[in-house]
Coordinates of C-alpha atoms in Angstrom, one line a residue:
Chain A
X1 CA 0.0 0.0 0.0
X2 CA 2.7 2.3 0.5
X3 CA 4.1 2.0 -3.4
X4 CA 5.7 5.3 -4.5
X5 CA 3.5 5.3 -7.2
X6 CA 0.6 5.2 -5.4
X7 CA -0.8 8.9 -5.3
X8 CA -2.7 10.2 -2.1
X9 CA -2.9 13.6 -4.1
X10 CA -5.7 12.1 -6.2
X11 CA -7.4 10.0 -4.0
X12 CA -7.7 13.1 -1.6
X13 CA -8.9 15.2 -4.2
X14 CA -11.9 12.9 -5.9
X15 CA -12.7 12.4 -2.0
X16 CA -12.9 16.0 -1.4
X17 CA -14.6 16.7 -3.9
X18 CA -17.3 14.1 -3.7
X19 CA -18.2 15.5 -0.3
X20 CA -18.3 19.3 -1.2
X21 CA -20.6 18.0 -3.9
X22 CA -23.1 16.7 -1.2
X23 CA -23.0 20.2 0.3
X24 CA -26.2 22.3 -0.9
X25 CA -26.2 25.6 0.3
X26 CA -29.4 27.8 0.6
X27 CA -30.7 29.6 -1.9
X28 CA -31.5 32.5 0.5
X29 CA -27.7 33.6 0.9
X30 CA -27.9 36.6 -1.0
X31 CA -31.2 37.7 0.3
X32 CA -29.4 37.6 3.4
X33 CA -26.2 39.1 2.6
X34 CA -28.1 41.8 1.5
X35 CA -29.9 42.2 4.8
X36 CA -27.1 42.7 6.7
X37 CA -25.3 44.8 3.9
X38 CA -28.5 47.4 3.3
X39 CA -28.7 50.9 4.6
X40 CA -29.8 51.4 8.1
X41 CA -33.6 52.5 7.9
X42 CA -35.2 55.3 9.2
X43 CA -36.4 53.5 12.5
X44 CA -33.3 52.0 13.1
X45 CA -31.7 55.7 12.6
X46 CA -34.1 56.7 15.6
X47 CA -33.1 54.4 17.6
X48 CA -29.6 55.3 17.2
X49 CA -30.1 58.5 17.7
X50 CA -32.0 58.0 20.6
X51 CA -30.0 55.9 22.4
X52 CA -26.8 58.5 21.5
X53 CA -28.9 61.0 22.7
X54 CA -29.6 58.9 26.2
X55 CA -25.9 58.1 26.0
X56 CA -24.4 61.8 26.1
X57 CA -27.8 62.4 28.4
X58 CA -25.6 60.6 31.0
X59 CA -22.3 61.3 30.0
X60 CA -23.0 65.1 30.5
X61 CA -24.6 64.7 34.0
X62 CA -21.1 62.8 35.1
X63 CA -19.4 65.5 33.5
X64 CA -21.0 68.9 34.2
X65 CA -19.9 68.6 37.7
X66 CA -16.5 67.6 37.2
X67 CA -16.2 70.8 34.4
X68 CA -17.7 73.3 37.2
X69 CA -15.3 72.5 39.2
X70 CA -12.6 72.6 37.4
X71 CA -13.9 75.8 36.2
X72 CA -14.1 77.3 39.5
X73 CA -10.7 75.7 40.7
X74 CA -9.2 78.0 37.6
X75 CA -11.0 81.2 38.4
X76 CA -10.2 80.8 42.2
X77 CA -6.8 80.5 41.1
X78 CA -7.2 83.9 38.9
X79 CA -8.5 85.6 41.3
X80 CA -5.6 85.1 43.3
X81 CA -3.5 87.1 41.6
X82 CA -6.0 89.9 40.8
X83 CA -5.6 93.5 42.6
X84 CA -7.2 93.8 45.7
X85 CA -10.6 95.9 46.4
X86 CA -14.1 95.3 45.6
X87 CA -15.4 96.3 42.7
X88 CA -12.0 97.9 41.3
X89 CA -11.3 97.9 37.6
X90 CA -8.6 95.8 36.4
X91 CA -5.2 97.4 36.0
X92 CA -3.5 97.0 32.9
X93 CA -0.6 96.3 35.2
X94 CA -2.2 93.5 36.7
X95 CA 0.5 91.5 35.6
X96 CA 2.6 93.1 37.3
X97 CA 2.2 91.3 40.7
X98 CA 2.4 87.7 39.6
X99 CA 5.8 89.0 37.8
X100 CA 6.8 90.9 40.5
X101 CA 5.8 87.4 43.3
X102 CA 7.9 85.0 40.8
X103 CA 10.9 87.6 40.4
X104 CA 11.0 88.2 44.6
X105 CA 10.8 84.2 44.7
X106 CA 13.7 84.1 42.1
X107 CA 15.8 86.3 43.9
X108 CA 15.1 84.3 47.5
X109 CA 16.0 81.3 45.6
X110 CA 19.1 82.3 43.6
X111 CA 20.1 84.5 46.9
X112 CA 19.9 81.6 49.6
X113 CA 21.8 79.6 46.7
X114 CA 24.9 81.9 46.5
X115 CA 25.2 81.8 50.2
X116 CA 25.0 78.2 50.8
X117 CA 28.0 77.9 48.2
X118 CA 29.9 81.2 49.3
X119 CA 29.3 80.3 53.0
X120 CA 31.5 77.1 53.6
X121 CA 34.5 79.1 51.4
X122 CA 34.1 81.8 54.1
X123 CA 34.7 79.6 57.1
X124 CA 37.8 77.8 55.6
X125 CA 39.0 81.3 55.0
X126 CA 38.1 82.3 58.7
X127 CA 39.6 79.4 60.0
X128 CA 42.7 79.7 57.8
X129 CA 43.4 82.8 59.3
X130 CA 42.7 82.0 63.1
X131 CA 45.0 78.5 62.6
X132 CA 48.5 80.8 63.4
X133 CA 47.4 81.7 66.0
X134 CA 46.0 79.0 67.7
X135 CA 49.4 77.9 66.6
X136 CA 51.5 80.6 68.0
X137 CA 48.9 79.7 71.5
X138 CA 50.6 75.9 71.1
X139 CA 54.1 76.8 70.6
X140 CA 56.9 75.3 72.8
X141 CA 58.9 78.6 73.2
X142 CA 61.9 77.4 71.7
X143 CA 61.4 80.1 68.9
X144 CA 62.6 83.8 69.8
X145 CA 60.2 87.1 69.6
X146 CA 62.8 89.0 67.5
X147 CA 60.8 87.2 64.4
X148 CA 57.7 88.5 65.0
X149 CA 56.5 92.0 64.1
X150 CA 54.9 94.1 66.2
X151 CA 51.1 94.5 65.6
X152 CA 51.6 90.8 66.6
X153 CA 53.3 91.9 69.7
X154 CA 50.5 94.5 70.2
X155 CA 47.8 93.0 69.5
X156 CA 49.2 90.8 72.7
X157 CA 49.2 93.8 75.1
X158 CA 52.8 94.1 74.9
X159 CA 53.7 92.1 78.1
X160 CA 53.8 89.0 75.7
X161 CA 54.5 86.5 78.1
X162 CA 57.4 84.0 77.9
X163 CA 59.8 84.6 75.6
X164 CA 59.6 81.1 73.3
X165 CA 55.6 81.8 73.3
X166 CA 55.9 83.3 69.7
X167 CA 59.5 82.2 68.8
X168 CA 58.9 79.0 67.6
X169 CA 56.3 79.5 64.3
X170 CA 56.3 82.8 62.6
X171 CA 53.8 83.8 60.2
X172 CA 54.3 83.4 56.7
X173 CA 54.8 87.5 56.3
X174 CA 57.2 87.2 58.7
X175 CA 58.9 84.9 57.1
X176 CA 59.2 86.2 54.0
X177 CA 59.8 89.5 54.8
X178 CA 63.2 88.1 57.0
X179 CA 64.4 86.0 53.8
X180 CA 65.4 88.7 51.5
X181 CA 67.6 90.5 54.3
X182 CA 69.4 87.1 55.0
X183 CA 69.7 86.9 51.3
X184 CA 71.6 89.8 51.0
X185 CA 73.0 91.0 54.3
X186 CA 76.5 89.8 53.5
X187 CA 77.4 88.2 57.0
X188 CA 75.2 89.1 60.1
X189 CA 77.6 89.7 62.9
X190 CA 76.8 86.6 65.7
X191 CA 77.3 83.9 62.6
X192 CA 81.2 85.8 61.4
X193 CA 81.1 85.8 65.6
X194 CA 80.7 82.3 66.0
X195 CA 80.5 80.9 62.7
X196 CA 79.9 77.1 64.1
X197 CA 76.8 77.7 66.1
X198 CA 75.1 81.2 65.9
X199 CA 72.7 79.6 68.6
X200 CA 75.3 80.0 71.5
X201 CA 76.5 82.9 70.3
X202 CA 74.4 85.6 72.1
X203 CA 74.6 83.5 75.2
X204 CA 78.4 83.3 75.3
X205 CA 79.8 86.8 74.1
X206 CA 78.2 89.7 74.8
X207 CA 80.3 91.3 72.0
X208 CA 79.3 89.6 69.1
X209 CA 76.7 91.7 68.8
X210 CA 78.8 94.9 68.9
X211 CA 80.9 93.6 66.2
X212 CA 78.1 91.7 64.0
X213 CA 76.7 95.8 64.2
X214 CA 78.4 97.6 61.7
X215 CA 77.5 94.9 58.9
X216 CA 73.7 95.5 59.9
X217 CA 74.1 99.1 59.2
X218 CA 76.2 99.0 56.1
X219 CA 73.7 96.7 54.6
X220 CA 70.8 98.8 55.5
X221 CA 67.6 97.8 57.1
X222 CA 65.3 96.2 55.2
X223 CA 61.3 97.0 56.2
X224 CA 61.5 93.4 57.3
X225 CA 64.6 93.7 59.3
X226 CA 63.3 96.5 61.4
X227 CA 59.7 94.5 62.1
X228 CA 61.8 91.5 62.9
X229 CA 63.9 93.1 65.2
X230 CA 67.2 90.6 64.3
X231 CA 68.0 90.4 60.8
X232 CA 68.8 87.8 59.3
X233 CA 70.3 84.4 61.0
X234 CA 70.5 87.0 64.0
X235 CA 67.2 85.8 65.0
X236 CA 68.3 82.2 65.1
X237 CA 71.2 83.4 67.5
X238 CA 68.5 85.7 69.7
X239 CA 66.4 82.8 71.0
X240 CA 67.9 81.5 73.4
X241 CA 65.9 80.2 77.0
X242 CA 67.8 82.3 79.4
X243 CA 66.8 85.6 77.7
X244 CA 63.6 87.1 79.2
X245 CA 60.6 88.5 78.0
X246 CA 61.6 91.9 79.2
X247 CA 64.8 91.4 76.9
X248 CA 63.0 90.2 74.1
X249 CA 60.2 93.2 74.0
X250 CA 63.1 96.1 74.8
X251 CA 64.7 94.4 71.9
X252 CA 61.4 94.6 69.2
X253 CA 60.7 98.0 70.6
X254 CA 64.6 99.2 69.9
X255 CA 64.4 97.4 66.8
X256 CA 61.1 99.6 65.3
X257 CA 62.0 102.8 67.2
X258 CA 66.1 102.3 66.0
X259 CA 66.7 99.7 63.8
X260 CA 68.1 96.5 64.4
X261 CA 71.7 97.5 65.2
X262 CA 69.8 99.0 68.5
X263 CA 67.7 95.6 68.6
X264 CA 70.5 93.4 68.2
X265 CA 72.6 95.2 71.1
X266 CA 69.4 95.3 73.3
X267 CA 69.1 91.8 72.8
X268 CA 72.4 91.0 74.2
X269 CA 72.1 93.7 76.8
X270 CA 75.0 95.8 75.4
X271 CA 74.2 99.5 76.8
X272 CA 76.9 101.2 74.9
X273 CA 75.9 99.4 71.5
X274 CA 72.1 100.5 72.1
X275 CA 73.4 104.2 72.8
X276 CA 75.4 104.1 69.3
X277 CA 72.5 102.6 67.7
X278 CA 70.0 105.4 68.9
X279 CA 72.9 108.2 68.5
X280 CA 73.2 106.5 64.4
X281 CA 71.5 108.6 61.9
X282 CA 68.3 107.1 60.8
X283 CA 68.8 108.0 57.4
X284 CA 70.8 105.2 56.5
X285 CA 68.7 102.6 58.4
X286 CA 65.7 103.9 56.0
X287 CA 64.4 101.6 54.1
X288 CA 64.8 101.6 50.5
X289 CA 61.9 100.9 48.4
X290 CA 64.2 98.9 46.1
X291 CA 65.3 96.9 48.1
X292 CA 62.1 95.7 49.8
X293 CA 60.5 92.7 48.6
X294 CA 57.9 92.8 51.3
X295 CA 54.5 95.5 50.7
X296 CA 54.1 95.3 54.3
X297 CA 53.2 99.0 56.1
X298 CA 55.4 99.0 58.4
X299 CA 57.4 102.1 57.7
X300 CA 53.9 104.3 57.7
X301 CA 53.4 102.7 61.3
X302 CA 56.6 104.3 62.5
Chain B
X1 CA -21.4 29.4 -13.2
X2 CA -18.4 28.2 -12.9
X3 CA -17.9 27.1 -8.9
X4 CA -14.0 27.5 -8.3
X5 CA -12.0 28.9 -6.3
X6 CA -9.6 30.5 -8.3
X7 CA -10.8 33.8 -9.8
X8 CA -13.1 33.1 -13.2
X9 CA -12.1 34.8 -16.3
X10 CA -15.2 35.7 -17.0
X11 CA -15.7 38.2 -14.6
X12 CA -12.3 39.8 -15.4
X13 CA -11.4 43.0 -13.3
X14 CA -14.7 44.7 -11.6
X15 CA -14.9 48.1 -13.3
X16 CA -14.1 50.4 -11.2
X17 CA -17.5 52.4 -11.1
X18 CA -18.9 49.5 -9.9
X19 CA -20.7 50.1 -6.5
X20 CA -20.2 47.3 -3.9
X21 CA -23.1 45.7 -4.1
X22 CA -22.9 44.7 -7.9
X23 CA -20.0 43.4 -7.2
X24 CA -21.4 41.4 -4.2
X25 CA -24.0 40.1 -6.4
X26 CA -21.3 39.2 -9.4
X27 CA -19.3 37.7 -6.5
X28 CA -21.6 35.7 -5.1
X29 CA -23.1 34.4 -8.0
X30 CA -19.5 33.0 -9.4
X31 CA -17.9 31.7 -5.9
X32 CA -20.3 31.3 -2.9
X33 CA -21.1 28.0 -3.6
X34 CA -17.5 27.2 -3.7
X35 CA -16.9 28.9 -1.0
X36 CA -19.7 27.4 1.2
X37 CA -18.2 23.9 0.4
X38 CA -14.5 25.0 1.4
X39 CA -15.9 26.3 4.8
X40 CA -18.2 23.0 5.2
X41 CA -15.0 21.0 4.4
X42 CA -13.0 22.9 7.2
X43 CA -16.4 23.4 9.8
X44 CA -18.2 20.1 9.3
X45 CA -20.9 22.4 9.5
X46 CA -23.4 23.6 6.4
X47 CA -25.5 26.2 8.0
X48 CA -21.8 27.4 10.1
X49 CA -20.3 27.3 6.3
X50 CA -23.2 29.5 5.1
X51 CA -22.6 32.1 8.5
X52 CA -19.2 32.2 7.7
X53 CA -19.5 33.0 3.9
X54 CA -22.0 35.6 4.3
X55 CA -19.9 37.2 7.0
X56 CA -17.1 37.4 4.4
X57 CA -19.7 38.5 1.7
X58 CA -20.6 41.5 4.4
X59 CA -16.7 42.4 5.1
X60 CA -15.9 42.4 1.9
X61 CA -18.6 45.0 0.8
X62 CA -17.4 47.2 3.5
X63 CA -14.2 47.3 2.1
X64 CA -14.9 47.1 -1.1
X65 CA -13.5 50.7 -1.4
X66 CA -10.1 49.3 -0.4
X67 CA -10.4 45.9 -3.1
X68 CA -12.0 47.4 -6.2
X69 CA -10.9 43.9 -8.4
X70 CA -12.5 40.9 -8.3
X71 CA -9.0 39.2 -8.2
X72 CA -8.2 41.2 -4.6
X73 CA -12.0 40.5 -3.4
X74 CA -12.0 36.7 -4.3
X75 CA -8.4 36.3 -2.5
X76 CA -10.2 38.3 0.6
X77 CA -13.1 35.9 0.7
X78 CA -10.9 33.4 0.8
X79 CA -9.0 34.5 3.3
X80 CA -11.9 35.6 5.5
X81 CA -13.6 31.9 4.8
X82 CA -10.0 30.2 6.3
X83 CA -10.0 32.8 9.4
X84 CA -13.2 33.0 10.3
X85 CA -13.8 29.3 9.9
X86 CA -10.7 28.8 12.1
X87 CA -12.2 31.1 14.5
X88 CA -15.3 28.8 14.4
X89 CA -13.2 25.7 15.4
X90 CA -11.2 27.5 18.1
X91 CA -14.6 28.6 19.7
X92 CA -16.3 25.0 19.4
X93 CA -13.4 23.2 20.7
X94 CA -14.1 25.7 24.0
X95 CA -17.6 25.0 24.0
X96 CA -16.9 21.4 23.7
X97 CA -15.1 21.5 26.6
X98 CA -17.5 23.0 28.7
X99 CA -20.6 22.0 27.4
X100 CA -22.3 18.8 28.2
X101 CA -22.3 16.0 26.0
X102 CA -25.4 15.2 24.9
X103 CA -26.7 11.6 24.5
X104 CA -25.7 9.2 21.8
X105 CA -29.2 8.3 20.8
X106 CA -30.4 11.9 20.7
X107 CA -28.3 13.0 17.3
X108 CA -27.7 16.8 16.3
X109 CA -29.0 18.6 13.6
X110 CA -25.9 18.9 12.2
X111 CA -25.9 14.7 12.6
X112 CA -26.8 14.6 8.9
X113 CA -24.7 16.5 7.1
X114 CA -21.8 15.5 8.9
X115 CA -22.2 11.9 8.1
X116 CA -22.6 12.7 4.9
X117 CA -19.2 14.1 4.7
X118 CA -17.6 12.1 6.5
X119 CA -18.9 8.8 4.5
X120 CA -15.3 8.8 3.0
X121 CA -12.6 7.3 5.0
X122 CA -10.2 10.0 3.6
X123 CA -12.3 12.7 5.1
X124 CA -12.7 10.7 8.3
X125 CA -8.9 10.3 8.1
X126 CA -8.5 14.3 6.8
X127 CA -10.9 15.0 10.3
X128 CA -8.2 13.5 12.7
X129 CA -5.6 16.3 11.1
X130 CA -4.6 19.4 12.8
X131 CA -6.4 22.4 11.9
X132 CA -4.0 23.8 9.6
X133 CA -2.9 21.3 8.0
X134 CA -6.1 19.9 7.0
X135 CA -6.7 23.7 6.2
X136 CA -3.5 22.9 3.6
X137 CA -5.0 19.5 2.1
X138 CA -8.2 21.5 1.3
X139 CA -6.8 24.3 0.2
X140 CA -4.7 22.5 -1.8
X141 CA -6.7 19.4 -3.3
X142 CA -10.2 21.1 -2.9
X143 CA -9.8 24.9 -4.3
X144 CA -6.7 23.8 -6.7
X145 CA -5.0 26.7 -5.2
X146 CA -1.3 27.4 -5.9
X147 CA 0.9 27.6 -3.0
X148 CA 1.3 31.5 -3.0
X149 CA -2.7 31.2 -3.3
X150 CA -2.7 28.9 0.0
X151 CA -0.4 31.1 1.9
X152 CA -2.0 34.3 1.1
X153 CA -5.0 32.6 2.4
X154 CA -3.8 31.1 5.2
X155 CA -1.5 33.8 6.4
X156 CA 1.8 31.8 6.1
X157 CA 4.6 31.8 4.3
X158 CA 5.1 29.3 1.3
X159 CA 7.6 27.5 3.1
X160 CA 5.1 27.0 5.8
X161 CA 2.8 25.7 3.6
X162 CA 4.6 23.3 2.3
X163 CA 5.8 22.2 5.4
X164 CA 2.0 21.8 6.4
X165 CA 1.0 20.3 3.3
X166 CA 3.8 16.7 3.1
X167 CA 3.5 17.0 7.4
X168 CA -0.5 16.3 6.5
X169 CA 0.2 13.5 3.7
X170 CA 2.4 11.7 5.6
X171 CA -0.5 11.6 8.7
X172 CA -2.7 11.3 5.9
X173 CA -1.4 8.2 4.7
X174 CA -0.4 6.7 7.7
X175 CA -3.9 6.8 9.0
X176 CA -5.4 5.2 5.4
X177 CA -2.7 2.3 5.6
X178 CA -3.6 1.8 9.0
X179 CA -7.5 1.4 8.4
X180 CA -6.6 -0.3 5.4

């Protein structure tokens, strides 16, 4: 039964087609097609349009509540923004107080903005300039008070307390201001004194200073010299723990009154070198503008 | 009257100032008797076969501004006979599953007519087929249809329907050497 040549095509189609040939359809299809396919009559348009009219009937009652008040949410919100007083005209500036409510709410906004990111900058800044000091407060008084100028003296009350209590850290003005007179003083008197260890030097002899003078002088005082006090490496040789605080002070207040020749000699408690130093004409221990690296005021406060 | 399948000559394109209901009349009178068969052969079902071809008859007037050629409308009947008798199937095999049986001694009214075509044992045999391939065989050995003509109708590629068509023969033929 299962020969190749044996053709299921065929036999499926004479079977097929034997049945659809026992199929008789009605002779009222097309009658009824075109039932279903004629134009809606007159009736049926009535009843249409009476059951769209019953339809929006009830679609508007949902909705004309809903509209109202959605119509009087919108006029509320109008008449929010209209000029006050009863029965008053509208302004044709009326617009001008909405604009002028959204610009003042701008400004809050942009305003409160700027100062949340301007206000932590501020308080590093603040806290920048407070850290010295609370540094200077700390200090171990190893340092010497020649190195410091003299609002920082002042703003201390001038007693200043132990000696090392500023000595130790010096401000970065300070700092700069001394490194241009070491740079050129040729040879500050204490180091050509005692040329291994200017530390010792104002402790041991007296006379160093006396001699280390004349080079101060010659060189001629820088601005920052004379708010030092000791130019130079002569403030590493001033701090020393036996001198006092009495020393220390008579020595900055020599140094801005007469320069540092006087502050030097003060420092090592050499009368006769603090009488030449005031007797020395202060035009030479003026400070040239030249030579000045440092824009600090100290001059005008003399 | 020719009753085929394919489109008849004689009718040649629809003339365009034809309105749709002269060409649902020319239509009907050249291929609803065909078409009626085809959906009887897929339904089991005359008076289904005649619901679905008038159904077709009634979509394709309201689109008859789209077809406007008789080729284009007797390729959309087609295709509206396959889907829509399909959709017939799909919503009797639901309703068979739901519904009770009824009693063998009290036969349906459809009883008749299905007997009738099912007196051959190739259409008992083409009855035990899944729906689309039996939809193939018809197609295909019924309406003389080409395979672009099947898969236009069907919705399918060609390759489908040739897949469909040998997967169907081979049941086919099993089933007839079994019985046999």
């Amino acid at each position: 039964m299962s020969a190749p040549d044996y053709d299921y095509g065929d036999v499926l189609r004479r079977a097929l087609h034997a049945a659809a040939e026992s199929v008789d359809p009605s002779a009222e299809g097309l009658e009824r097609i075109r039932e279903r396919i004629a134009p809606p009559s007159l009736l049926s348009f009535a009843l249409v349009a009476g059951w769209y009219a019953d339809l929006s009937g009830r679609a508007m009652a949902w909705a004309r509540p809903v509209g109202e008040s959605l119509v009087d949410l919108f006029w509320v919100t109008v008449d929010r923004f209209r000029p006050a007083g009863p029965g008053q005209a509208r302004s044709r500036y009326a617009w001008l107080r909405p604009a002028a409510a959204m610009g003042t709410a701008i400004f809050v906004v942009a305003a409160g903005a700027f100062a949340v990111m301007t206000l932590p900058q501020a308080i590093s800044s603040s806290g920048s300039i407070s850290l010295p000091w609370s540094q200077h407060a700390a200090g171990t008084g190893a340092g010497s008070s020649a190195v410091h100028s003299a609002s920082q003296l002042a703003s201390h009350g001038g007693s200043g307390g132990p000696s090392g209590t500023y000595g130790g850290s010096s401000s970065a003005s300070s700092s700069r201001c001394v490194s241009p007179g070491q740079s050129t003083s040729p040879s500050p008197s204490p180091s050509t004194s005692s040329s291994s260890s200017p530390a010792s030097t104002a402790s041991t002899t007296p006379t160093a200073p006396v001699t280390s003078s004349p080079p101060v002088t010659t060189t001629g005082p820088s601005p920052s010299t004379s708010e030092s006090g000791t130019p130079g490496p002569g403030s590493a040789t001033t701090p020393s723990p036996s001198t006092s605080a009495a020393t220390s002070v008579t020595s900055t207040v020599l140094g801005l009154a007469a320069g540092p020749q006087a502050a030097a000699a003060a420092a090592t408690g050499d009368a006769i070198s603090i009488a030449s130093a005031l007797q020395a004409p202060h035009a030479s221990k003026k400070p040239s503008p030249s030579a000045s690296p440092c824009p600090s005021g100290t001059p005008r406060k003399r | 009257m020719t009753e085929t399948l394919v489109a008849d000559v004689s009718l040649g394109s629809v003339p365009a100032d034809w309105d749709a209901d002269r060409a649902v009349t020319a239509l009907y009178s050249a291929h609803y008797r065909s078409l009626v068969r085809l959906a009887a052969l897929l339904v089991r079902d005359v008076a289904t076969a005649e619901e679905v071809v008038q159904d077709s008859f009634v979509a394709m007037h309201g689109g008859w501004r789209r077809l406007r050629d008789s080729d284009k409308a007797l390729s959309y009947l087609r295709q509206s006979v396959v889907n829509r008798s399909r959709s017939v199937l799909r919503h009797r095999v639901v309703v068979d599953r739901n519904a009770p049986k009824p009693p063998p001694d009290m036969p349906s009214a459809e009883h008749g007519a299905l007997a009738l075509l099912e007196r051959s044992a190739v259409v008992a045999a083409l009855r035990t087929l899944p729906p689309r391939q039996r939809e193939a065989l018809v197609l295909r050995y019924y309406g003389d249809l080409s395979e672009a003509q099947i898969a236009a109708a069907m919705g399918i590629s060609k390759g489908a329907v040739k897949s469909h068509t040998a997967r169907a023969m081979t049941a086919l033929r099993s089933v007839l050497e079994r019985e046999a």
